[in-house]
Amino acid sequence: MSLKVKTITCHEVYNYGAVLQEYALLNYLESLGYDAEAIHYKPDYLSGHFKLWVVSNPKFNKNIFLKIIYLFLKLPARIYKLQKKRRFDIFSKKHLNVGKTLYKDNQQLKANPPLADIYICGSDQIWNSFFQNGKDPAFYLDFVSDSKIKISYAASFATDSISTELKAFVKEKVSRLNHISVRETSGKRILQDLGIHEVTQVLDPVFLLEDSHWIKEFVSVKEDSYVFVYDFDNNALIQKIAKEMALKLRCKIYAINENINYADKNFYLHDPKTFLSLMYNAKFVITNSFHSVAFSLIFNKQFIVVNRTDAINTRMRDLLDLFNLSHLLVSNDFDCNQFKPIEFHEINRLRNEAVKKSKDFLIKAMTT
């Protein structure tokens, strides 16, 4: 009988990278012969996506009439955007093995813990304390007994440091884990500063699967000629680069974020399969997304990375540093004519080495 493995991550948050890293870890564990399943963990702070009746602006909550007007005006667009939720839900139902029991907080997990031989927290920004998940004991496997194997795989703080008031909490929770790995160099430093030194840096789960797997399972190959934009901030520099690069390459601009109004086509309501296909078929990628960078490396795409407006650029910076590509991270200006095509031979060698190290960590952690 196969050993049971339960994973916990930021689940059903309707983000391309989040769902693909969850799929990748489950799929890789299954390929090793484990019975792998994601815990259906949906705390309130991660459950607000696509709700029709939420008043997000406090000033419209002051009286019932303002609230009704606000909701009346917002409702048509919110109903329209439900297309994305439906497509993500269909993808997840088909490709993710998720437990049937719904848990809404750490206390529920403690009272009725999902049964497994091994528990894994990660990957993605589960320990990012800018958000509530980084302060949630559940994402540190707090609900798992001391007798069970507890592993973090590619957990991310997403920042260079954590606040002083959180240090004792993080040290206590992480110290309970039997095997610790993080995704970024910065995460390793954070833990070392807390006195936790047995920490391995590994790659995000999407790297655990071969490019051929992603292509075979999800990619639709098309002959469209376009620059692909994945931009969370509607960044003016990304817009400038996209227009210049499209002109230089004599192609169109495709995007997958809602507010990108300069693109020739926008696919923001589409599912993760569309995202992967857009990545694979692109002539050039311009992004401020960690997982867009990851798939640019996996698919050997020419790309450039622009800093985010918030303080979570360490994820992309550390990944680029790992492959000696730090020059691709820009924050002020970029001259398309000065861009030198990326030579992937050495990068692929380094990636293969890092993938082997990541797999070795996970296999050893699960068997010792």
mmCIF file with all atom_site columns, C-alpha atoms in Angstrom, residues 231 234-244 262 286 305-307 330-335:
data_model
loop_
_atom_site.group_PDB
_atom_site.id
_atom_site.type_symbol
_atom_site.label_atom_id
_atom_site.label_alt_id
_atom_site.label_comp_id
_atom_site.label_asym_id
_atom_site.label_entity_id
_atom_site.label_seq_id
_atom_site.pdbx_PDB_ins_code
_atom_site.Cartn_x
_atom_site.Cartn_y
_atom_site.Cartn_z
_atom_site.occupancy
_atom_site.B_iso_or_equiv
_atom_site.pdbx_formal_charge
_atom_site.auth_seq_id
_atom_site.auth_comp_id
_atom_site.auth_asym_id
_atom_site.auth_atom_id
_atom_site.pdbx_PDB_model_num
ATOM 1  C CA . ASP A 1 231 ? 1.806  42.186 -15.427 1.00 0.00 ? 231 ASP A CA 1
ATOM 2  C CA . ASN A 1 234 ? -0.277 47.631 -15.106 1.00 0.00 ? 234 ASN A CA 1
ATOM 3  C CA . ASN A 1 235 ? 3.292  48.868 -15.094 1.00 0.00 ? 235 ASN A CA 1
ATOM 4  C CA . ALA A 1 236 ? 4.153  51.770 -17.410 1.00 0.00 ? 236 ALA A CA 1
ATOM 5  C CA . LEU A 1 237 ? 7.632  50.392 -18.076 1.00 0.00 ? 237 LEU A CA 1
ATOM 6  C CA . ILE A 1 238 ? 6.206  47.020 -19.093 1.00 0.00 ? 238 ILE A CA 1
ATOM 7  C CA . GLN A 1 239 ? 3.825  48.780 -21.471 1.00 0.00 ? 239 GLN A CA 1
ATOM 8  C CA . LYS A 1 240 ? 6.736  50.713 -23.005 1.00 0.00 ? 240 LYS A CA 1
ATOM 9  C CA . ILE A 1 241 ? 8.880  47.584 -23.397 1.00 0.00 ? 241 ILE A CA 1
ATOM 10 C CA . ALA A 1 242 ? 5.980  45.587 -24.840 1.00 0.00 ? 242 ALA A CA 1
ATOM 11 C CA . LYS A 1 243 ? 5.209  48.175 -27.503 1.00 0.00 ? 243 LYS A CA 1
ATOM 12 C CA . GLU A 1 244 ? 8.867  48.586 -28.467 1.00 0.00 ? 244 GLU A CA 1
ATOM 13 C CA . TYR A 1 262 ? -3.049 48.182 -24.818 1.00 0.00 ? 262 TYR A CA 1
ATOM 14 C CA . ILE A 1 286 ? 7.689  40.598 -20.398 1.00 0.00 ? 286 ILE A CA 1
ATOM 15 C CA . VAL A 1 305 ? 11.554 40.976 -15.793 1.00 0.00 ? 305 VAL A CA 1
ATOM 16 C CA . VAL A 1 306 ? 10.357 44.257 -14.288 1.00 0.00 ? 306 VAL A CA 1
ATOM 17 C CA . ASN A 1 307 ? 10.304 44.878 -10.542 1.00 0.00 ? 307 ASN A CA 1
ATOM 18 C CA . VAL A 1 330 ? 15.043 45.945 -14.629 1.00 0.00 ? 330 VAL A CA 1
ATOM 19 C CA . SER A 1 331 ? 13.446 48.730 -12.617 1.00 0.00 ? 331 SER A CA 1
ATOM 20 C CA . ASN A 1 332 ? 14.051 52.023 -14.406 1.00 0.00 ? 332 ASN A CA 1
ATOM 21 C CA . ASP A 1 333 ? 14.474 51.756 -18.138 1.00 0.00 ? 333 ASP A CA 1
ATOM 22 C CA . PHE A 1 334 ? 15.221 49.213 -20.825 1.00 0.00 ? 334 PHE A CA 1
ATOM 23 C CA . ASP A 1 335 ? 16.466 49.572 -24.378 1.00 0.00 ? 335 ASP A CA 1
#
